[in-house]
CSV table of C-alpha atoms in Angstrom, one decimal:
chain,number,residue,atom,x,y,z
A,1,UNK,CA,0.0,0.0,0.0
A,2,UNK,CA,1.1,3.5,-0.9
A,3,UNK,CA,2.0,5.6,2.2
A,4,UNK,CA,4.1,9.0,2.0
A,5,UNK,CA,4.8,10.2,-1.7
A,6,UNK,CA,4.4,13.3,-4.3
A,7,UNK,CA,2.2,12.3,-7.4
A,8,UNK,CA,2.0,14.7,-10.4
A,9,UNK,CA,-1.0,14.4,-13.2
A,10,UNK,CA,-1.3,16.8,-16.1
A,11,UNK,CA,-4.5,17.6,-18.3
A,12,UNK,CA,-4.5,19.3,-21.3
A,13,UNK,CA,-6.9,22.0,-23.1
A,14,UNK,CA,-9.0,21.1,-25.6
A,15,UNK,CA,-6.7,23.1,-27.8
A,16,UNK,CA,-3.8,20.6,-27.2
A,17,UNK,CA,-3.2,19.5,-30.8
A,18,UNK,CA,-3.3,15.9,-29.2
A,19,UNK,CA,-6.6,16.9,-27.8
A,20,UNK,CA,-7.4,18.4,-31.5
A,21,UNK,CA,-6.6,14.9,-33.1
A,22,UNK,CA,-9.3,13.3,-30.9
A,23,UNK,CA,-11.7,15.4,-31.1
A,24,UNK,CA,-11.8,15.2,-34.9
A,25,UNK,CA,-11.2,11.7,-34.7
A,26,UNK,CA,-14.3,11.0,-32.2
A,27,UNK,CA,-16.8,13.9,-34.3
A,28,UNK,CA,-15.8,11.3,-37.2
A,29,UNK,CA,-17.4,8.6,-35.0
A,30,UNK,CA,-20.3,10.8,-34.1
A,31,UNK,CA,-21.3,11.0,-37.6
A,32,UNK,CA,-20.8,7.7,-38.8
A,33,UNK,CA,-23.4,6.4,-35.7
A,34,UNK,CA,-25.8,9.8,-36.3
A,35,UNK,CA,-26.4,8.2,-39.9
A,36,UNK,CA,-25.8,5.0,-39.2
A,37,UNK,CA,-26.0,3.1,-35.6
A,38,UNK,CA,-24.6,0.0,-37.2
A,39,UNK,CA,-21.7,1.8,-38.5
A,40,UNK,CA,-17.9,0.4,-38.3
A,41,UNK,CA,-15.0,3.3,-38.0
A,42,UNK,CA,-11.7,3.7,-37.2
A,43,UNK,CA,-10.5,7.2,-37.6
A,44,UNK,CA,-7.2,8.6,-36.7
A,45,UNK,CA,-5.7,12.0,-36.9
A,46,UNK,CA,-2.4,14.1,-37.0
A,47,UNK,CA,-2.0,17.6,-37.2
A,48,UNK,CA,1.6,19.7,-37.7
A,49,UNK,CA,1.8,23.5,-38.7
A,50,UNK,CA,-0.9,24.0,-41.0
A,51,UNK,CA,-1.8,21.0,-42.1
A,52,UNK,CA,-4.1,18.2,-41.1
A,53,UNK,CA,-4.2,14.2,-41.8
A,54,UNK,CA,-7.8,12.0,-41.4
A,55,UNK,CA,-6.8,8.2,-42.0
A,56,UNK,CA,-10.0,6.1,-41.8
A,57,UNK,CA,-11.3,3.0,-42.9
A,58,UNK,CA,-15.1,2.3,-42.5
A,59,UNK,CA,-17.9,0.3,-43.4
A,60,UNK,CA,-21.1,1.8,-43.2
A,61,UNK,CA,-24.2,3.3,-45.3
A,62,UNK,CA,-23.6,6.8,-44.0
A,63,UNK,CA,-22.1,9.1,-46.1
A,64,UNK,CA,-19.5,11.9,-44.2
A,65,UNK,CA,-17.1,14.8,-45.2
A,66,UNK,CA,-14.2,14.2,-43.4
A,67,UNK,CA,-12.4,18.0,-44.1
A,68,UNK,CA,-15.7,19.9,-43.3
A,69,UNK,CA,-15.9,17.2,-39.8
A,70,UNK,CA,-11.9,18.6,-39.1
A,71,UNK,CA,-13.0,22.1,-40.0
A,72,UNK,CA,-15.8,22.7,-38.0
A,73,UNK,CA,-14.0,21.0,-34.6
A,74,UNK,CA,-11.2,23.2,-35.0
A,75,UNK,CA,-13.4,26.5,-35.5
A,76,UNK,CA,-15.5,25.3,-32.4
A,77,UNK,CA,-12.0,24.9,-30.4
A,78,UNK,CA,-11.1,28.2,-31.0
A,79,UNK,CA,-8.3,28.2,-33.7
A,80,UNK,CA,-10.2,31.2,-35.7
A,81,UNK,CA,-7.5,33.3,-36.0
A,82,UNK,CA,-4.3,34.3,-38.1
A,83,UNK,CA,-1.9,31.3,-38.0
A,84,UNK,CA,-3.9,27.7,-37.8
A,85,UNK,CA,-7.3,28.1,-38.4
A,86,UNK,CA,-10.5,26.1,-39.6
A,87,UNK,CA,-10.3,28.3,-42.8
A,88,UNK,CA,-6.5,28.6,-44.4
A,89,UNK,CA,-5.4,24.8,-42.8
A,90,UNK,CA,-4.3,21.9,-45.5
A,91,UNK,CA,-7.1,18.8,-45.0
A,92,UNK,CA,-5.7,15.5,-46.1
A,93,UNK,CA,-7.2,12.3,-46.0
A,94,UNK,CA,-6.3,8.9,-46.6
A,95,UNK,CA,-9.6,6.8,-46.1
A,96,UNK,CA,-10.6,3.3,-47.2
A,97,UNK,CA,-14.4,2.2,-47.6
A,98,UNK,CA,-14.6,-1.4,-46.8
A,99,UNK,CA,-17.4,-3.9,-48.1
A,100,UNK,CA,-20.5,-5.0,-46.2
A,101,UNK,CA,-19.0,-8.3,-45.0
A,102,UNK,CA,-20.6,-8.6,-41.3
A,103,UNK,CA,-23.7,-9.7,-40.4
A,104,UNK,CA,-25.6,-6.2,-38.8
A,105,UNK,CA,-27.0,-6.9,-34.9
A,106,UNK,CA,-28.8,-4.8,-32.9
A,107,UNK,CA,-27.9,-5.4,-29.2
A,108,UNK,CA,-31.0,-4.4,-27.8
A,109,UNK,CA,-32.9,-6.7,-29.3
A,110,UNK,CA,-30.3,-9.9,-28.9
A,111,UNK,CA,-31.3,-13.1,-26.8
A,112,UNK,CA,-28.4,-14.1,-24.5
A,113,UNK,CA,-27.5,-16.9,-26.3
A,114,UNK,CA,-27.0,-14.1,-29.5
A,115,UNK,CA,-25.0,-11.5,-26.7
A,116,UNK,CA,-22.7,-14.6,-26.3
A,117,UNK,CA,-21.7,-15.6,-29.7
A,118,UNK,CA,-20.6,-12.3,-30.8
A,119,UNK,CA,-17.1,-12.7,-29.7
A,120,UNK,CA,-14.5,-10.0,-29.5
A,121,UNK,CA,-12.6,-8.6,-32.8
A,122,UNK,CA,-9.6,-7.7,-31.5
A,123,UNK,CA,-7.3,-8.7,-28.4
A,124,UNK,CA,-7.0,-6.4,-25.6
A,125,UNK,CA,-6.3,-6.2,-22.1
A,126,UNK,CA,-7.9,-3.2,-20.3
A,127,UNK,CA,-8.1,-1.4,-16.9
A,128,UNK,CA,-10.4,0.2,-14.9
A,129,UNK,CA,-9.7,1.8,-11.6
A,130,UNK,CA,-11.6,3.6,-9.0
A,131,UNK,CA,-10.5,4.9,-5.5
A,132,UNK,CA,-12.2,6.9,-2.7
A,133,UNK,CA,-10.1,9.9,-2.8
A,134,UNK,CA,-12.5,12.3,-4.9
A,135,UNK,CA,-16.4,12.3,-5.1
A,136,UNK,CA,-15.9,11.3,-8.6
A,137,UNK,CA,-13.8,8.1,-7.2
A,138,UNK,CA,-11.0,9.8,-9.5
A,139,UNK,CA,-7.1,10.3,-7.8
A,140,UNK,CA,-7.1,13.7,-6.9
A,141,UNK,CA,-4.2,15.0,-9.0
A,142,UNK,CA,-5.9,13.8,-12.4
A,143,UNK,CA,-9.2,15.4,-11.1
A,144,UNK,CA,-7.5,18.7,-10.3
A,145,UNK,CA,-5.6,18.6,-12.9
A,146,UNK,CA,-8.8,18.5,-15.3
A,147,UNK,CA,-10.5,21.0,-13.2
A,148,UNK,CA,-7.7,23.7,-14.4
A,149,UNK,CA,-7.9,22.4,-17.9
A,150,UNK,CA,-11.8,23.0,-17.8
A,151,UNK,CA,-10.9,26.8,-16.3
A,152,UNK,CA,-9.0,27.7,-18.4
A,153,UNK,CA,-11.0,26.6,-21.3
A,154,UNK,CA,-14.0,28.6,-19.7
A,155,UNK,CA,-12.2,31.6,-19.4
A,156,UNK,CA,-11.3,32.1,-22.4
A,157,UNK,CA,-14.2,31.5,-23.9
A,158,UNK,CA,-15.9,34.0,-21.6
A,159,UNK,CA,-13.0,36.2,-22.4
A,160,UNK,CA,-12.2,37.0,-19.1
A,161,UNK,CA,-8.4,37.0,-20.2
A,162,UNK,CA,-8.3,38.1,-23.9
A,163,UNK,CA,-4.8,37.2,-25.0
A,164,UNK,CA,-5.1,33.5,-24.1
A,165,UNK,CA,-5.6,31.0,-26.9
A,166,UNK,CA,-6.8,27.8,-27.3
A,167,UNK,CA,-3.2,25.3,-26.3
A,168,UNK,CA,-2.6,24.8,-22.7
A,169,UNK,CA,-1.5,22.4,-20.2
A,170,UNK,CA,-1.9,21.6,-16.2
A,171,UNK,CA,-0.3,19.8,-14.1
A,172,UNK,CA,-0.8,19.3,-10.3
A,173,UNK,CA,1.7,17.5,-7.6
A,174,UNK,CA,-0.5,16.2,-4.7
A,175,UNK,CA,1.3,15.0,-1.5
A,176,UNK,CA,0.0,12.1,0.0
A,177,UNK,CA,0.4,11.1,3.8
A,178,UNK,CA,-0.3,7.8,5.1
A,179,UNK,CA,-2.0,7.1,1.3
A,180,UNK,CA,-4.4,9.7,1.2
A,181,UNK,CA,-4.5,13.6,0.0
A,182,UNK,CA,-2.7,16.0,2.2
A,183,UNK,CA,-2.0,19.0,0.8
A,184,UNK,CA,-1.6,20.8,-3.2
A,185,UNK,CA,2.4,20.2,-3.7
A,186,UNK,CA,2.5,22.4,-6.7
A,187,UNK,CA,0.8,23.5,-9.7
A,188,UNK,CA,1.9,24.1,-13.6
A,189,UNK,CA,0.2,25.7,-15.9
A,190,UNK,CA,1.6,26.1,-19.8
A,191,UNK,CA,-0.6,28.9,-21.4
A,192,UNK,CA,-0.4,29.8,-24.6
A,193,UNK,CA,-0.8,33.1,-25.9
A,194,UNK,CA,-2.1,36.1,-28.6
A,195,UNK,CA,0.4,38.4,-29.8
A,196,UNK,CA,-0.9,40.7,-27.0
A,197,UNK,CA,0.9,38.8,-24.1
A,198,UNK,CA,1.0,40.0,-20.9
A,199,UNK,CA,4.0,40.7,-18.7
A,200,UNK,CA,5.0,37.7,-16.8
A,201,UNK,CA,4.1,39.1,-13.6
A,202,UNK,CA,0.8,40.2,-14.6
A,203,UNK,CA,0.4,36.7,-16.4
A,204,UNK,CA,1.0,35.1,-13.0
A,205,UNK,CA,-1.8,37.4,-11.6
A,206,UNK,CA,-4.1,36.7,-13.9
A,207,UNK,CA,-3.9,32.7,-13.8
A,208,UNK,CA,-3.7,32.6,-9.9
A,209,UNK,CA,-6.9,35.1,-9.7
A,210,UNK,CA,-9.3,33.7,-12.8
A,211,UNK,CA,-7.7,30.0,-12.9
A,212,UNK,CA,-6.5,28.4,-9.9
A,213,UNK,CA,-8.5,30.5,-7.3
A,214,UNK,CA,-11.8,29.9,-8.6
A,215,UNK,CA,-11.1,26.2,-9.9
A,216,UNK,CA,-10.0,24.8,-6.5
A,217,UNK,CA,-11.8,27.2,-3.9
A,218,UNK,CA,-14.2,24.2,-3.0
A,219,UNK,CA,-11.5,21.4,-2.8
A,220,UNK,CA,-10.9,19.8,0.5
A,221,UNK,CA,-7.0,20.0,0.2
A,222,UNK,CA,-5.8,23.1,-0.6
A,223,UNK,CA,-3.1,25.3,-1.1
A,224,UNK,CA,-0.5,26.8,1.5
A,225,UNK,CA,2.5,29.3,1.4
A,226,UNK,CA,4.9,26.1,0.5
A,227,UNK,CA,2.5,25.4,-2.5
A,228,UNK,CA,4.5,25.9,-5.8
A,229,UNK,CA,3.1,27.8,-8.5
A,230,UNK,CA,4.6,27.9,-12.0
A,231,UNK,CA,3.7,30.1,-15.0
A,232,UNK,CA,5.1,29.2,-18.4
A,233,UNK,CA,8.3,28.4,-16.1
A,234,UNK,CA,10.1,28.1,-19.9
A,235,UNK,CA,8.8,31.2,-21.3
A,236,UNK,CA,5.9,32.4,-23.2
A,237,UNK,CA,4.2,30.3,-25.6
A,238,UNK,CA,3.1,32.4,-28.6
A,239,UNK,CA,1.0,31.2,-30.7
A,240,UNK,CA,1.0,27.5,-29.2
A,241,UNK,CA,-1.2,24.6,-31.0
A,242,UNK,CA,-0.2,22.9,-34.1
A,243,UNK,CA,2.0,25.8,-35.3
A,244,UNK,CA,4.3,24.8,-32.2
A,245,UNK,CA,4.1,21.0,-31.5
A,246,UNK,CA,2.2,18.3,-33.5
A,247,UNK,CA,-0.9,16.5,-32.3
A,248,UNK,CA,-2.0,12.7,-32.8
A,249,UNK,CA,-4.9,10.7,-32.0
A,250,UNK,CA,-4.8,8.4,-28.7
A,251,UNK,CA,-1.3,10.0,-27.5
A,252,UNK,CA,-3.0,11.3,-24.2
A,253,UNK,CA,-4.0,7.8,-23.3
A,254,UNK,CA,-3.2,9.2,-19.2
A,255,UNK,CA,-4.7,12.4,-19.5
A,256,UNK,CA,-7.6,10.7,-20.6
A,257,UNK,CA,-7.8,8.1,-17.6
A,258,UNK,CA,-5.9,8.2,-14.4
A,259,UNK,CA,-3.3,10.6,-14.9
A,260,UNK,CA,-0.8,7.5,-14.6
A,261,UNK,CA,-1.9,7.2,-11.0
A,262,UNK,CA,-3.1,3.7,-12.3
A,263,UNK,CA,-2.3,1.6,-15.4
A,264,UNK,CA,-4.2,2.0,-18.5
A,265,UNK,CA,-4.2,0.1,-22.0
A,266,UNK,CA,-1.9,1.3,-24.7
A,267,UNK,CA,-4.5,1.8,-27.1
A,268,UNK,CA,-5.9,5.0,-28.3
A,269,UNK,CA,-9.5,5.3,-27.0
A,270,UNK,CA,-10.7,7.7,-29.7
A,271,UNK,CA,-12.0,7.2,-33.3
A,272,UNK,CA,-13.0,3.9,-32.8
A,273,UNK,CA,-16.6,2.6,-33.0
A,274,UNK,CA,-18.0,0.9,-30.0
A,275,UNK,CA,-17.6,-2.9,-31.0
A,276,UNK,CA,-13.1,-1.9,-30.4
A,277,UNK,CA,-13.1,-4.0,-27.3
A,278,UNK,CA,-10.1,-2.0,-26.0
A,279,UNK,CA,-12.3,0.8,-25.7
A,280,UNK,CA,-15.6,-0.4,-24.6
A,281,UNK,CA,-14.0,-2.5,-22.4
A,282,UNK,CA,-12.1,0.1,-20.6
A,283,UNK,CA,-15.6,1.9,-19.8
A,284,UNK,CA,-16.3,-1.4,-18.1
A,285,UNK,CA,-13.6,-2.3,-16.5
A,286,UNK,CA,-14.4,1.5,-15.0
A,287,UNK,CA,-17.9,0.6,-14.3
A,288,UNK,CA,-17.0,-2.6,-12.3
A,289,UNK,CA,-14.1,-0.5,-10.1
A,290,UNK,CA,-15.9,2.2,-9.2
A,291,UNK,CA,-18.8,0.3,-7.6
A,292,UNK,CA,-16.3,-2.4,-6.0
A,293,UNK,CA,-15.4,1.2,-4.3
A,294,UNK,CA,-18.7,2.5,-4.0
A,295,UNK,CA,-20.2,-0.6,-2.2
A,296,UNK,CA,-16.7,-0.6,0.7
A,297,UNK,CA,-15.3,-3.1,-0.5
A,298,UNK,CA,-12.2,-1.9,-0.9
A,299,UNK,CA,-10.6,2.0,-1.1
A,300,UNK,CA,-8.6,1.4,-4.4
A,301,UNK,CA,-9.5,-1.0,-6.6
A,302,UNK,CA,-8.3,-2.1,-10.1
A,303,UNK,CA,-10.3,-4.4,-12.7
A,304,UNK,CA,-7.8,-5.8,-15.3
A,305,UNK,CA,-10.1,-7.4,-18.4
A,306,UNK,CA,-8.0,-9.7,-21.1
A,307,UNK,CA,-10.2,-10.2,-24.3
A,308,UNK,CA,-9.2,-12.9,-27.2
A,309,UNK,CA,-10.1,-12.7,-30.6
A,310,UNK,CA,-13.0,-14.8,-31.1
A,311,UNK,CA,-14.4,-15.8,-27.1
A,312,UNK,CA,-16.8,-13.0,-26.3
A,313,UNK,CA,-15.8,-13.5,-22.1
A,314,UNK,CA,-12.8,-12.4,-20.6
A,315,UNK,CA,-10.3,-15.2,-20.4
A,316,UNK,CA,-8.9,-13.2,-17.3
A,317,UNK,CA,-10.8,-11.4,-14.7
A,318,UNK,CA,-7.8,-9.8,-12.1
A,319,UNK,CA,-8.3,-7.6,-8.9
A,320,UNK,CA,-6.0,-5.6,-7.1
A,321,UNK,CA,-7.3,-3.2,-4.3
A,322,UNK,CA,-3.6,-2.7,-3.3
A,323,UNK,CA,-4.5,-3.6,0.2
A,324,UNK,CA,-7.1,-2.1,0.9
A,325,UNK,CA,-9.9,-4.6,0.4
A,326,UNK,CA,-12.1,-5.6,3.3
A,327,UNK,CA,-12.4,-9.1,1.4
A,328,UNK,CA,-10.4,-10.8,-0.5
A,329,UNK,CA,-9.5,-9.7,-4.1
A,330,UNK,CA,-10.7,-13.3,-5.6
A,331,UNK,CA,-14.1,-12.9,-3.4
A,332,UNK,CA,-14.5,-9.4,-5.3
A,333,UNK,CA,-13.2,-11.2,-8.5
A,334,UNK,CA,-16.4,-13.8,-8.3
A,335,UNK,CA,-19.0,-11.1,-7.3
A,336,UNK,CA,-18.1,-8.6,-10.7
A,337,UNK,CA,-18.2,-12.0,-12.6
A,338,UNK,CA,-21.8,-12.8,-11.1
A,339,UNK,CA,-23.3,-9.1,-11.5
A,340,UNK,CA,-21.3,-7.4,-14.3
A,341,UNK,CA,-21.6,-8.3,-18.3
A,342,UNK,CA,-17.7,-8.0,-19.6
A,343,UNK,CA,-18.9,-9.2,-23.3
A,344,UNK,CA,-18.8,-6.8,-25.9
A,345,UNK,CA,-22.4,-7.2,-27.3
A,346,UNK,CA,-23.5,-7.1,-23.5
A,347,UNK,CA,-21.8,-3.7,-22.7
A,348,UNK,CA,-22.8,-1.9,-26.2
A,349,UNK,CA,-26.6,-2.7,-24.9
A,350,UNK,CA,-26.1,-1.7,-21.4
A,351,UNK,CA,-24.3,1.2,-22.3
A,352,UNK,CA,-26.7,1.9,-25.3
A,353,UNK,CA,-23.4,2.9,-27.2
A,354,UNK,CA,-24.8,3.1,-30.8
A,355,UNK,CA,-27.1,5.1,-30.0
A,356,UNK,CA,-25.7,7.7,-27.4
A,357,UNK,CA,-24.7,10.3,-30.4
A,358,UNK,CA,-28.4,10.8,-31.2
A,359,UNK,CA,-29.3,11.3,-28.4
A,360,UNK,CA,-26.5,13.6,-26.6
A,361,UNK,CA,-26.7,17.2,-28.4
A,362,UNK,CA,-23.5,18.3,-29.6
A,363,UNK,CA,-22.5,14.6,-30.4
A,364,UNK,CA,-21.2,11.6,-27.8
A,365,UNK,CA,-18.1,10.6,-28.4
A,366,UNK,CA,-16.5,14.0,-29.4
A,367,UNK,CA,-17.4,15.6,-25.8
A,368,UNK,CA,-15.1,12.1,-23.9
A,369,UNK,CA,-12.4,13.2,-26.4
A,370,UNK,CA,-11.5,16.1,-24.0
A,371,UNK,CA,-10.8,16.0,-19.9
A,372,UNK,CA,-11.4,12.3,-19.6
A,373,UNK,CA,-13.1,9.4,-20.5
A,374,UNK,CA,-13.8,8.3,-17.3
A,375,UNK,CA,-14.7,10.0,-13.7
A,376,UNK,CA,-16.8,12.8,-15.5
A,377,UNK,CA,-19.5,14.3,-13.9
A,378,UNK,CA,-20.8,16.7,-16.4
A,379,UNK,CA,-22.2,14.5,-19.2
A,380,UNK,CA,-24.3,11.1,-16.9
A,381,UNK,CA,-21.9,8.7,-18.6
A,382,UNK,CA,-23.2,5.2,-18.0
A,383,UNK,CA,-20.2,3.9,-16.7
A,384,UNK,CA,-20.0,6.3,-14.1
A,385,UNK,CA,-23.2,5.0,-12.3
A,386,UNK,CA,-22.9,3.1,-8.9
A,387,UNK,CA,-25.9,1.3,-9.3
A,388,UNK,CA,-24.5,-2.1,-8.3
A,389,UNK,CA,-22.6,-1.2,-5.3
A,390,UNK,CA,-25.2,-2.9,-3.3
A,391,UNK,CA,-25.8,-6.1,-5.2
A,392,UNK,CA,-21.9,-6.1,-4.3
A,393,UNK,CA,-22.3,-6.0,-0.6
């Protein structure tokens, strides 16, 4: 069990150009199921300078426009204007329209004898962790960490501070005593910036006043005079986004789970349609953590799923509540098995995951692309739900 330690988790903007590549990536998604529930997508993007790459190969009835898709997520993120921008950037595309080869299901009307012979696609071992550190059973530095991100994002789209643009970066160090939060360590925050920059000192006032003030004035740990604060510690960034550093699709793979604070799969969890077992599967690996934590039975706890090509079960089911478990890990193994359904056709219906862009305004999977995947409370993900933390007990 951890005891005394510093852990540091960052969050990014939704104007990281990683961030960017997701977002385009998962509005690609968004369409394909809008038009077509039954849809099959993989989308990936990478953006440098002015230009942009889509590489996707689908199979669907829908009809999309992939550069208009890029163009209207990077207007709506805020790159409007001189430099990068929806209007002036380079769109290129390398896509691949497969045949109708699969059989079409719709989950919500499957037997379970059908749920169990669609089998996996692909093999994948996922993660899903949970702990009692946050109301959002999230570690406390990720969940800070995305609570800056989210601030900064709303002031400047309230316009509060003028000369910021759409790139940034958090990061928050969280000091742990005896395995739980004790105080903010220190805090980094990468701005970038219009040509109408501030001075640094009045850059500092600003982010400390608008930022970090508001964004963690409700927390229970806070911040005291040996709290480290650091403001573009290398300099200002001017423009930032793609003009400075590139962006690709699933590179953020921390950012957009546990902030490292627990292990996560190596695949990207964007621009894939929900029958990717490596992403579905992380959603309820997440499911089955958080109410293992929810119901006491343990303070941490981490599912670990392994999927084979072909068996629609998990040939491995692992727990590991790090010591903390009031029962023992194999107990809390048997009871997920019992209540939870790990098979892809079974979490697509639970989850109602072909359907959730039609139904979310604004798209589904676009709005997981940015500030997590998981331990969001802004959207009444279905993963996020503690309704079987008693069937647990």
């Amino acid at each position: 069990m951890k005891r005394d330690f510093i852990f540091i988790s960052e969050s990014v903007t939704e104007g990281h150009p990683d961030k960017l590549c997701d977002q385009i990536s998962d509005s690609i998604v968004d369409h394909f199921l809008q038009r077509d529930p039954f849809s099959r997508i993989r989308a990936e993007c990478a953006i440098f300078t002015n230009v942009v790459f889509i590489a996707a190969r689908f199979e669907s009835s829908a009809v999309v426009d992939f550069p208009n898709i890029a163009r209207q997520v990077i207007n709506q993120v805020g790159y409007t204007g001189n430099g990068f921008n929806a209007r002036s950037c380079s769109i290129l595309t390398s896509i691949k329209e497969l045949r109708h080869e699969h059989n079409y299901f719709d989950e919500k009307e499957l037997t379970e004898e059908e749920i169990e012979r669609i089998p996996a696609f692909d093999q994948a071992t996922v993660f899903g962790f949970a702990c009692n550190q946050t109301a959002s059973y999230m570690p406390m530095p990720i969940w800070l960490a995305h609570k800056l991100s989210r601030r900064l994002t709303s002031v400047r789209f309230q316009n509060i501070l003028s000369y910021l643009e759409p790139d940034g970066k958090t990061q928050v160090g969280v000091e742990y005593k005896n395995g739980r939060p004790h105080r903010i360590h220190s805090i980094t925050i990468i701005v970038s910036q219009s040509s109408e920059k501030p001075d640094p000192k009045r850059l500092r006032e600003d982010i400390i006043e608008y930022v970090i003030k508001p964004a963690l004035h409700d927390e229970d740990i806070k911040m005291d005079d040996r709290t480290s604060i650091f403001i573009n510690p290398e300099g200002p960034v001017i423009p930032g986004g793609p003009l400075v550093h590139s962006g690709l699709t699933g590179r953020k793979n921390a950012v957009d789970t546990y902030g490292e604070y627990a292990r996560h799969s190596g695949s990207a969890l964007s621009g894939k349609d929900p029958l990717r077992i490596d992403r579905v599967g992380a959603y309820a690996a997440r499911y089955a953590a958080k109410n293992i934590v929810a119901a006491g039975l343990a303070d941490e706890c981490e599912v670990q799923l392994s999927y084979s090509i072909g068996i629609s079960r998990p040939v491995s089911i692992q727990i590991e509540t790090f010591g903390t478990g009031k029962i023992p890990d194999e107990e809390i193994a048997r009871r997920i098995n019992i209540f939870f359904d790990f098979r892809p056709a079974g979490i697509i219906k639970q989850f109602n995951l072909r359907y959730m862009p039609s139904t979310i305004k604004g798209g589904f999977y676009r709005k997981l692309a940015s500030y997590g995947h998981v331990g969001r409370m802004d959207i009444g993900l279905p993963w996020e739900l503690t309704d079987k933390a008693e069937m647990l007990k």
